[in-house]
Coordinates of C-alpha atoms in Angstrom, one line a residue:
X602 CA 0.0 0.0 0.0
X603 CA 0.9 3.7 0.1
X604 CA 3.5 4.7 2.3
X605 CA 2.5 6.0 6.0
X606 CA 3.6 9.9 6.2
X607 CA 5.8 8.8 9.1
X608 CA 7.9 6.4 6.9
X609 CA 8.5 8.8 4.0
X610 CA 12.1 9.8 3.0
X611 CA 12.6 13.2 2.2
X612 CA 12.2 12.8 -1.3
X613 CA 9.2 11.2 -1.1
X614 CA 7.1 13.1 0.6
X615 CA 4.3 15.5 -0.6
X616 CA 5.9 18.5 0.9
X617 CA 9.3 17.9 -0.5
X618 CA 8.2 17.5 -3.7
X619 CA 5.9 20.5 -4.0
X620 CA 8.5 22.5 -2.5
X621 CA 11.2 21.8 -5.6
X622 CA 8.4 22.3 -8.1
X623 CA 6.9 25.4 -6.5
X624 CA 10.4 27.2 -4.7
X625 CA 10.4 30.0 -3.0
X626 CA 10.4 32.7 -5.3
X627 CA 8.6 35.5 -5.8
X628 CA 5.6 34.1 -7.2
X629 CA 5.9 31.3 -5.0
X630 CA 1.9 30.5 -4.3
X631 CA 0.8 33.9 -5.2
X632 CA -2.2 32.8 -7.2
X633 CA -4.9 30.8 -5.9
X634 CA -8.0 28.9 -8.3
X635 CA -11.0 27.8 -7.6
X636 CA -11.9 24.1 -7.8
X637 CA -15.7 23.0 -7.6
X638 CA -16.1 26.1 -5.1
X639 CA -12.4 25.4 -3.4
X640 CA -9.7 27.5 -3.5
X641 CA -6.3 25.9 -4.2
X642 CA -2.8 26.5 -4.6
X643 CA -2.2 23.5 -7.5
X644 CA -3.8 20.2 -8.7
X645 CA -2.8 17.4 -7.0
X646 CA -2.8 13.7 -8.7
X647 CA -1.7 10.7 -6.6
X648 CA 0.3 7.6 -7.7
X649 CA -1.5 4.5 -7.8
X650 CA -5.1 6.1 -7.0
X651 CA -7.2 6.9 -9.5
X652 CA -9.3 10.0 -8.0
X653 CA -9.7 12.9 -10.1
X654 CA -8.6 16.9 -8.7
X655 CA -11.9 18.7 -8.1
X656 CA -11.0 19.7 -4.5
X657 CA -10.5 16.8 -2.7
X658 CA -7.3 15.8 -3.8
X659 CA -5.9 19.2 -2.7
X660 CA -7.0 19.0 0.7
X661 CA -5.6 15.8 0.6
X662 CA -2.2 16.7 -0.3
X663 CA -2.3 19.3 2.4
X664 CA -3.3 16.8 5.0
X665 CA -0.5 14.5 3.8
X666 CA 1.7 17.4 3.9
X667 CA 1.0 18.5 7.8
X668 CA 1.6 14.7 8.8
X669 CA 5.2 14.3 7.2
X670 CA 5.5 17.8 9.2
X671 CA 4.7 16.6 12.0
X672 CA 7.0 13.2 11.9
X673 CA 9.5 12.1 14.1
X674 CA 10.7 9.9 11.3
X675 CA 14.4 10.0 10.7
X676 CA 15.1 10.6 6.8
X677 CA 12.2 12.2 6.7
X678 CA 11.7 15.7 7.1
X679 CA 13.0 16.6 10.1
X680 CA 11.5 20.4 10.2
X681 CA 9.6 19.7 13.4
X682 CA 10.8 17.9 16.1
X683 CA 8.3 17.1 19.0
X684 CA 7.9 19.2 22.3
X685 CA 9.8 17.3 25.1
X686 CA 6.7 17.1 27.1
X687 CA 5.4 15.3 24.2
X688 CA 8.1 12.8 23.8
X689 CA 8.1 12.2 27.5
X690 CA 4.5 11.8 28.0
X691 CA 4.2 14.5 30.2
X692 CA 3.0 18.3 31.6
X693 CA 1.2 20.6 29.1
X694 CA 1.3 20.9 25.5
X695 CA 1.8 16.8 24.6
X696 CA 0.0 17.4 21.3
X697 CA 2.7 20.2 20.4
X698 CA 5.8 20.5 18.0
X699 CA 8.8 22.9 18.0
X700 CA 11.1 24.2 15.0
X701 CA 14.0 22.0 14.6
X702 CA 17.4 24.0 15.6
X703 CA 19.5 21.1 13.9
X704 CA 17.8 21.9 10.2
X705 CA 20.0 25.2 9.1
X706 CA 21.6 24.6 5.8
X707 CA 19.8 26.5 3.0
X708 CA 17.8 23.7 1.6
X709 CA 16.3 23.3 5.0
X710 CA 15.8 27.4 5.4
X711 CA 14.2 27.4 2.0
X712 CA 11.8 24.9 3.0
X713 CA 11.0 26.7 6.0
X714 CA 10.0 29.7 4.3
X715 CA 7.9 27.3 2.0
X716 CA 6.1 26.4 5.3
X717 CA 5.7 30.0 6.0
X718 CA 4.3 30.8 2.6
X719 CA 1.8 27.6 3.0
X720 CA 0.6 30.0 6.2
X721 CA 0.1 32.9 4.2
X722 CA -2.0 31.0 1.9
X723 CA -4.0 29.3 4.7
X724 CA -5.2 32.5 6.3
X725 CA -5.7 34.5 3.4
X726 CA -7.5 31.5 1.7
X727 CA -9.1 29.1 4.3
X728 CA -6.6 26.2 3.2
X729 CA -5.9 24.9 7.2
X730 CA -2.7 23.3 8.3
X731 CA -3.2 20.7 10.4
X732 CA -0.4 21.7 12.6
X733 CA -0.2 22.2 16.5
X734 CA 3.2 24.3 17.2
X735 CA 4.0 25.8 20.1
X736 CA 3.7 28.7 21.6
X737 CA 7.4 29.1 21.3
X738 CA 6.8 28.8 17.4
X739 CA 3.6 31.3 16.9
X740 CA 5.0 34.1 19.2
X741 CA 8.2 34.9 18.0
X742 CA 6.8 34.0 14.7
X743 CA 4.7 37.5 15.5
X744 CA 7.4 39.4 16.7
X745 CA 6.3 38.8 20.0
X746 CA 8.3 37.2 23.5
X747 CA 7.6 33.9 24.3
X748 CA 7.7 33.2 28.1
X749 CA 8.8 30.7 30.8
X750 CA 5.2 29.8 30.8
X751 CA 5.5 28.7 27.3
X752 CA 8.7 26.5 28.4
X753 CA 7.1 25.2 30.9
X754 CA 4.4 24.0 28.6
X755 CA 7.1 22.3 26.6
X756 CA 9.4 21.2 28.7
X757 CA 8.2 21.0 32.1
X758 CA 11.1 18.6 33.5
X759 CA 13.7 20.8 32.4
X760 CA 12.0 24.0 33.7
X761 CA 11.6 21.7 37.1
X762 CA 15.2 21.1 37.2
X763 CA 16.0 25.0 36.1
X764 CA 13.8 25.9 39.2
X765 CA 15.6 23.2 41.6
X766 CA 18.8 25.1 40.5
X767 CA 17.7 28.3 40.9
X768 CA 16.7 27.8 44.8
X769 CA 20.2 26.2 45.9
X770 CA 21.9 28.3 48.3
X771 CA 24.9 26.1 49.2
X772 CA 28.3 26.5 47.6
X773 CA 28.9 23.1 48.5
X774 CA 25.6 21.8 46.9
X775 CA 26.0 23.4 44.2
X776 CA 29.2 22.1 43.1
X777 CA 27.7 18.7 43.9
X778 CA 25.8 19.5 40.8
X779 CA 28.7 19.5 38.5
X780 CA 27.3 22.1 36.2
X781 CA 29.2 23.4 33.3
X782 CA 28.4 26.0 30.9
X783 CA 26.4 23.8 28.6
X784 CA 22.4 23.4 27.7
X785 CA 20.5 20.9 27.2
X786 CA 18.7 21.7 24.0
X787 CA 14.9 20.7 23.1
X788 CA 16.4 17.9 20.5
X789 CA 17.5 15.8 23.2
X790 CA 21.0 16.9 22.9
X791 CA 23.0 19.5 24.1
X792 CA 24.4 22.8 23.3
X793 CA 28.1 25.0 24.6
X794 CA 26.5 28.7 26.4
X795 CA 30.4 29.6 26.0
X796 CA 33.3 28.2 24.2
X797 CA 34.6 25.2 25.5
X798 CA 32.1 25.1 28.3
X799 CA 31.6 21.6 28.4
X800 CA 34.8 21.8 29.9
X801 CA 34.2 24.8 32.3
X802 CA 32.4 24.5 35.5
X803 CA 30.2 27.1 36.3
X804 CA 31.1 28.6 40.1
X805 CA 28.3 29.3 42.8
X806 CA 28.9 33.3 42.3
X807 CA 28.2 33.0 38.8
X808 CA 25.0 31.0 38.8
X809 CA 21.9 33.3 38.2
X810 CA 24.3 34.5 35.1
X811 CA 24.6 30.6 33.7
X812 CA 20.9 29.9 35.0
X813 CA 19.9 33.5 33.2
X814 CA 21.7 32.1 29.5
X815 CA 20.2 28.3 29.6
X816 CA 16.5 30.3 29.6
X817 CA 17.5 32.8 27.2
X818 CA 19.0 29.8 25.2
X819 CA 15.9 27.9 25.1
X820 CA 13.9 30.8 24.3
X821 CA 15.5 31.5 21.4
X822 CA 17.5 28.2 20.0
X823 CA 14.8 28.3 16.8
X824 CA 15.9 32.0 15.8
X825 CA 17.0 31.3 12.4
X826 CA 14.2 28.7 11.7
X827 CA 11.7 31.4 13.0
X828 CA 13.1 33.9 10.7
X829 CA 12.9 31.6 7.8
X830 CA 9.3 30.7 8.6
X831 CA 8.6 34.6 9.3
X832 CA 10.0 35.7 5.8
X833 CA 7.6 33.6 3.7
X834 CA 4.6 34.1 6.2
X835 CA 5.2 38.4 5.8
X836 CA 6.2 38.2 1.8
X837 CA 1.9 37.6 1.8
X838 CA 0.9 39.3 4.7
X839 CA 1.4 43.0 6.3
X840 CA 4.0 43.5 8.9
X841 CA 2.0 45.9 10.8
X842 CA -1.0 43.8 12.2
X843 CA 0.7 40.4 13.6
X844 CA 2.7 41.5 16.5
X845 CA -0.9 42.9 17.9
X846 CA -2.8 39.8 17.1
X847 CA -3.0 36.8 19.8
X848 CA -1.5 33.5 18.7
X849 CA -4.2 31.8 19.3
X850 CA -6.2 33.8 16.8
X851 CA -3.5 33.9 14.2
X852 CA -3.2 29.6 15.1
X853 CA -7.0 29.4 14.4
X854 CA -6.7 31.1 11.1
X855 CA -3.6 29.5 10.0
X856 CA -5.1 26.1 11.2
X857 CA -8.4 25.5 12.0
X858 CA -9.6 24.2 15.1
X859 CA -8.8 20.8 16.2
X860 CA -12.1 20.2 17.7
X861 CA -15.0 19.1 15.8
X862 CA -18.0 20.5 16.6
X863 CA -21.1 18.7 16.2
X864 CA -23.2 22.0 16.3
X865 CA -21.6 23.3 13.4
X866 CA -21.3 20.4 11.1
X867 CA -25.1 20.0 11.4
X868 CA -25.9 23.9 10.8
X869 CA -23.6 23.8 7.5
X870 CA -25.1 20.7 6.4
X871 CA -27.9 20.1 3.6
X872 CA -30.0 17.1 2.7
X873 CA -30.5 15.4 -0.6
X874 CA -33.8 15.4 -2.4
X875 CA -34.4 12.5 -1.4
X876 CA -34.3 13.1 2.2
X877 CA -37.9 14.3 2.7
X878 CA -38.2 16.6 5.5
X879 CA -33.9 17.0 5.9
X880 CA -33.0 16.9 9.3
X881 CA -35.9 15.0 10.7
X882 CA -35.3 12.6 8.4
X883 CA -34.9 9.0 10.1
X884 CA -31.5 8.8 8.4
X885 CA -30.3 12.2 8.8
X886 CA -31.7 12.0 13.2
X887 CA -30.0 8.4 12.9
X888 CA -26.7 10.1 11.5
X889 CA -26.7 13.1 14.0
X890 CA -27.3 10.8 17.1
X891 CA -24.2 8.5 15.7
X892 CA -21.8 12.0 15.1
X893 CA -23.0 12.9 18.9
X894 CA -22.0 9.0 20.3
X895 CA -18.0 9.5 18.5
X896 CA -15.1 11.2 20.2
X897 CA -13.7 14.3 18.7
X898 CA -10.9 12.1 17.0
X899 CA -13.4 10.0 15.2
X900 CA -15.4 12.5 14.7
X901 CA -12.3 14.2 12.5
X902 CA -11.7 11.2 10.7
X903 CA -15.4 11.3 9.5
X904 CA -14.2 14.8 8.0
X905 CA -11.5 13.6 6.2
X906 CA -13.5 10.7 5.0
X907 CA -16.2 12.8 3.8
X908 CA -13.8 16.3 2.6
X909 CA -10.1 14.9 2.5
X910 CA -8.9 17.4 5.9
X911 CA -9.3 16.5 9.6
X912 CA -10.2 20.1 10.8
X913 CA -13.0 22.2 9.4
X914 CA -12.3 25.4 8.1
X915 CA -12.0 28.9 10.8
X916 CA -15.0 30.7 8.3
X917 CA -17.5 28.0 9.0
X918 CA -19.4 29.3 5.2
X919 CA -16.1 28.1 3.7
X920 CA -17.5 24.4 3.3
X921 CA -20.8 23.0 3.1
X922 CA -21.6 18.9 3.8
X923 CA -24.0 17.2 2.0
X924 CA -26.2 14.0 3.1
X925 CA -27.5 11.9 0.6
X926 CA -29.3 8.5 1.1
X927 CA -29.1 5.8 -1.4
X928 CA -31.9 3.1 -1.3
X929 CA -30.3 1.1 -3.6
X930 CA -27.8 0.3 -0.7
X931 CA -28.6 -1.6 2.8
X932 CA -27.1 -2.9 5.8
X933 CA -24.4 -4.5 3.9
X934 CA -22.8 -1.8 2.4
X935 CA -20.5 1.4 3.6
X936 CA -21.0 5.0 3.5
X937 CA -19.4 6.9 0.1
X938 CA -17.9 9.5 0.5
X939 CA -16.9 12.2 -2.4
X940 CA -14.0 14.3 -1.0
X941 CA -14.4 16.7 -3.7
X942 CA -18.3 18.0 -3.0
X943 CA -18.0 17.3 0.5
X944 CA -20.7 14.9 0.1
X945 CA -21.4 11.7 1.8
X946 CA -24.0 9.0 0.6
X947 CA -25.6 7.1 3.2
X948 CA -26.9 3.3 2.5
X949 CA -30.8 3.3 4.0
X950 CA -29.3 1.6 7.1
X951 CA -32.1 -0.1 9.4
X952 CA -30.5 0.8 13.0
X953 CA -28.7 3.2 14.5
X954 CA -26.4 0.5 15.8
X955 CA -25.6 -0.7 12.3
X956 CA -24.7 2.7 10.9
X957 CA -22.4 3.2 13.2
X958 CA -20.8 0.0 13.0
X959 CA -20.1 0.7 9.2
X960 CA -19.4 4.6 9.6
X961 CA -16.8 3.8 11.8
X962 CA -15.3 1.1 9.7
X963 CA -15.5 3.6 6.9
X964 CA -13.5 6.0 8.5
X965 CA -10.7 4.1 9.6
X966 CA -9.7 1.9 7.1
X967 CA -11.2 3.5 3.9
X968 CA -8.7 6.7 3.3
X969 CA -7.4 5.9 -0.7
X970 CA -9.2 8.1 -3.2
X971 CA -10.0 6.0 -5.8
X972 CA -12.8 6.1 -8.0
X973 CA -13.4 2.2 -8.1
X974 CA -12.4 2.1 -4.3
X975 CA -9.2 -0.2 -5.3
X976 CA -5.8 0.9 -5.8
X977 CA -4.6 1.4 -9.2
X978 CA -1.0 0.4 -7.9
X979 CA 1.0 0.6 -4.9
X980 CA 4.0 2.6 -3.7
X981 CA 6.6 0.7 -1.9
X982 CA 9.5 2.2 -0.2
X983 CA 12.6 -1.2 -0.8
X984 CA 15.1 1.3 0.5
X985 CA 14.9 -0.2 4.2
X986 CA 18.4 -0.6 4.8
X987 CA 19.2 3.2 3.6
X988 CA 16.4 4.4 5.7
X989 CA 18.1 2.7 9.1
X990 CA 21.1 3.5 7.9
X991 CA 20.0 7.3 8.2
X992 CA 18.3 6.6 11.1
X993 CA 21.7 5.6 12.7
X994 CA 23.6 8.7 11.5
X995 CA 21.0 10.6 12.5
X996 CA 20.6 9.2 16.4
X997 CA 24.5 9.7 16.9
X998 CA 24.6 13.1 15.0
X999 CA 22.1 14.5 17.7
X1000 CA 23.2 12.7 20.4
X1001 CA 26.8 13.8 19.9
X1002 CA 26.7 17.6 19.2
X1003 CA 30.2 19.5 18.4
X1004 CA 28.7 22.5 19.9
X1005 CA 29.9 24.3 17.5
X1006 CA 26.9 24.9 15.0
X1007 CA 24.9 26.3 17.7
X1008 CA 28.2 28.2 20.1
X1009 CA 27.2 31.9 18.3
X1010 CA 23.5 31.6 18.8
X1011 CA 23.8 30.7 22.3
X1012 CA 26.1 33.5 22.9
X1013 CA 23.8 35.9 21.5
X1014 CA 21.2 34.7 23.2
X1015 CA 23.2 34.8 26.5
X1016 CA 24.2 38.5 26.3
X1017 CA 20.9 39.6 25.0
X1018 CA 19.9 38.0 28.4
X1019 CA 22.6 40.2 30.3

C-alpha cells in the first residue's frame, strides 16, 4: 500500500516534492484557483489512486503534507521535532511541535519559508494546516516574546530542574551538581553557552548568570528557523498587524480548530432530495445521534472521509456537507464519501447501531481516493536498509553535538539575556 507519512524519506514526501516544483520565489503560491467552489494553490494527482482533482485531492495533499510535518521519522523531514513534554508523555502541551534547531543549511531554510508561505496562503484563503506548534513557534513568529510559561508548557522537567537550580543556596551543593556552561537543547541533545564550556564549571557566584543564558537559550534556540518561517509568512501578509494579534487567533486562522463541533457540522449541512423533510429525516436524526455517540478524533476522521482534511475550516461558510441516502444500498454496504463536493452517501441503514458500526469502519480503514475504491498500484519504499542506515547517522549526529553549530547563537542569546 501507500507509504505512511511517518515512513516517507525526504524525497518522497508531498511536501518535499511540492516545495522543488513550487520554490520560493517571488511568485511562489501567489495565485490561488477555484476548484468546484475550493480554493487551491495546485492540482494534486496521486500515484497509484485513481481520483480525479476537483478539490479533494488538494486538501488531501495538504493533510499529507502536515503529517510528514509533524513526523519524528528519521530521513524524513525533520522540520519539526516534537515538544519534550510530548516525547516524555508529560505536563502541558503533549500534542505540540517545536522548530528543529539542527535543520540550518539553505535547503532546510528554504523549506522553512515554503512552510511559511503555506501560512500565508491558509489565512488568506481558508486552506488549514493541520499543525499544533508551540507557543514558542507562533509568538516569536509575531514578533512577540515567548515566556517561561510557554517553556514550561514544553518542557516541564527541564524547567523543574532549572527551578531546583535556581533555589540552591549552598556552595557546597551546588558544586555537587557539577554544572558546566552547557544546555541541554529541546532535540534531546546539548548545546556550549560559551566556548569550551563543556569543559568549564560554572562557580556558585556566577549561577543566576549561567541559569539567566540556559532560559534565554531555550527561548530562542529556533531563531534562524523562525526567521525563515517569518519571511515567507510576511512576503503575503502585512508586517504591521501580527505582533498585535494573539497566537491563538493567528493559530486558528492558519489552522483550523482541532475540535469538531457537532453544532456546526449540522448547521452547514444540507440534505439530498431524497431526504424528505432534511433533518428530521430518520436517516439524517440516525446520523446526528451517531456524530453525537463519537469522540472528537473520530469525529475528524469522518471529515477527512467525507472532505479529504481532519479540521473544518475557521470561516465556518467556507464548506458545506452534503447528506444523501441511497436506497439502492442496505445494511451491507458502507457510506461513500466524495471528498471533492463534501458529500457523503448514506446506504438506508435499518439501525442506528448498524450505521455506526459501518461509519466507523468507513472512516478508519477506507482513506485511498479512488474512484473504483481499489488501488490502481501501490508505492513501496525497498530502501529499508538506507532508511536505518540514516536513522543511525542521524541518532549519533544528535546525540553527539560538536557545539559548535549552535556556540554563536547561544552567545547571543546569553548576552541579550545580560
Amino acid at each position: 500500500g501507500t507509504v505512511p507519512a511517518d515512513q516517507r524519506r525526504r524525497e518522497r514526501t508531498l511536501f518535499y516534492q511540492l516545495f522543488k516544483k513550487i520554490g520560493v520565489g517571488e511568485e511562489a503560491l501567489k495565485g490561488v484557483n477555484s476548484s468546484n467552489g475550493t480554493k487551491v494553490l495546485w492540482k494534486a494527482t496521486f500515484e497509484g489512486e485513481g481520483g480525479m482533482d476537483a478539490g479533494g485531492l488538494y486538501r488531501d495533499s495538504v493533510r499529507e503534507m502536515c503529517a510528514e510535518l509533524q513526523s519524528p521519522a528519521a530521513g524524513g523531514l525533520r522540520l519539526l521535532i516534537p515538544t519534550p513534554n510530548q516525547r516524555f508523555g508529560v505536563g502541558a502541551g503533549m500534542d505540540r511541535w517545536l522548530l528543529n534547531p539542527l535543520r540550518r543549511d539553505k535547503e532546510d531554510l528554504d523549506m522553512l519559508c515554503f512552510l511559511g508561505l503555506l501560512m500565508a496562503a491558509a489565512m488568506r484563503h481558508g486552506s488549514a494546516l493541520e499543525l499544533d506548534l508551540s507557543p514558542l513557534v507562533w509568538k516569536p513568529l509575531l514578533g512577540q516574546e515567548a515566556s517561561w510559561a510557554d517553556l514550561v508548557a514544553a518542557d516541564e522537567g527541564w524547567c523543574g530542574e532549572v527551578s531546583r537550580c535556581r533555589a540552591v543556596s549552598d556552595p557546597a551543593a551546588w558544586a555537587e551538581l557539577g554544572k558546566v556552561w552547557t544546555v541541554s537543547a529541546s532535540w534531546g541533545g546539548a548545546a556550549e553557552l560559551r566556548r569550551g564550556g563543556s569543559r568549564m564549571p560554572v562557580a556558585f557566584s556566577d549561577r543566576d548568570e549561567y541559569l539567566d543564558a540556559c532560559v534565554a537559550f531555550r527561548l530562542k534556540e529556533s531563531a534562524k528557523q523562525v526567521e525563515a518561517v517569518r519571511g515567507g509568512l510576511l512576503r503575503r501578509i502585512g508586517t504591521n498587524v501580527l505582533p498585535f494579534v494573539d497566537w491563538r487567533e493567528v493559530e486558528r486562522m492558519v489552522c483550523g480548530t482541532p475540535e469538531i463541533d457537532v453544532a456546526q457540522l449540522e448547521r452547514m449541512t444540507s440534505y439530498g432530495d431524497n431526504m424528505p423533510g432534511g433533518r428530521s429525516h430518520k436517516i439524517a436524526d440516525m446520523f446526528w445521534r451517531v456524530m453525537g455517540s463519537l469522540s472528537n478524533q473520530e469525529r475528524a476522521l469522518f471529515v477527512a472521509f467525507a472532505w479529504g482534511r481532519k479540521r473544518l475550516p475557521s470561516q465556518p461558510g467556507d464548506a458545506h456537507l452534503k447528506l444523501v441516502v441511497d436506497r439502492s444500498l442496505n445494511d451491507a454496504h458502507l457510506p461513500r464519501s466524495h471528498t471533492c463536493f463534501f458529500v457523503v452517501d448514506l446506504p438506508d441503514y435499518s439501525s442506528e447501531a448498524v450505521m455506526r458500526d459501518k461509519l466507523l469502519y468507513a472512516i478508519r480503514h477506507c482513506s485511498a481516493i479512488d474512484m473504483d475504491s481499489s488501488a490502481l498500484g501501490a508505492l513501496r519504499d525497498e530502501d529499508a536498509e538506507e532508511d536505518a542506515r540514516l536513522r543511525r547517522e542521524e541518532e549519533e549526529s544528535e546525540s553527539l553535538v560538536t557545539f559548535e553549530a549552535l556556540c554563536d547563537d547561544a552567545a547571543e542569546s546569553a548576552a541579550a539575556a545580560a
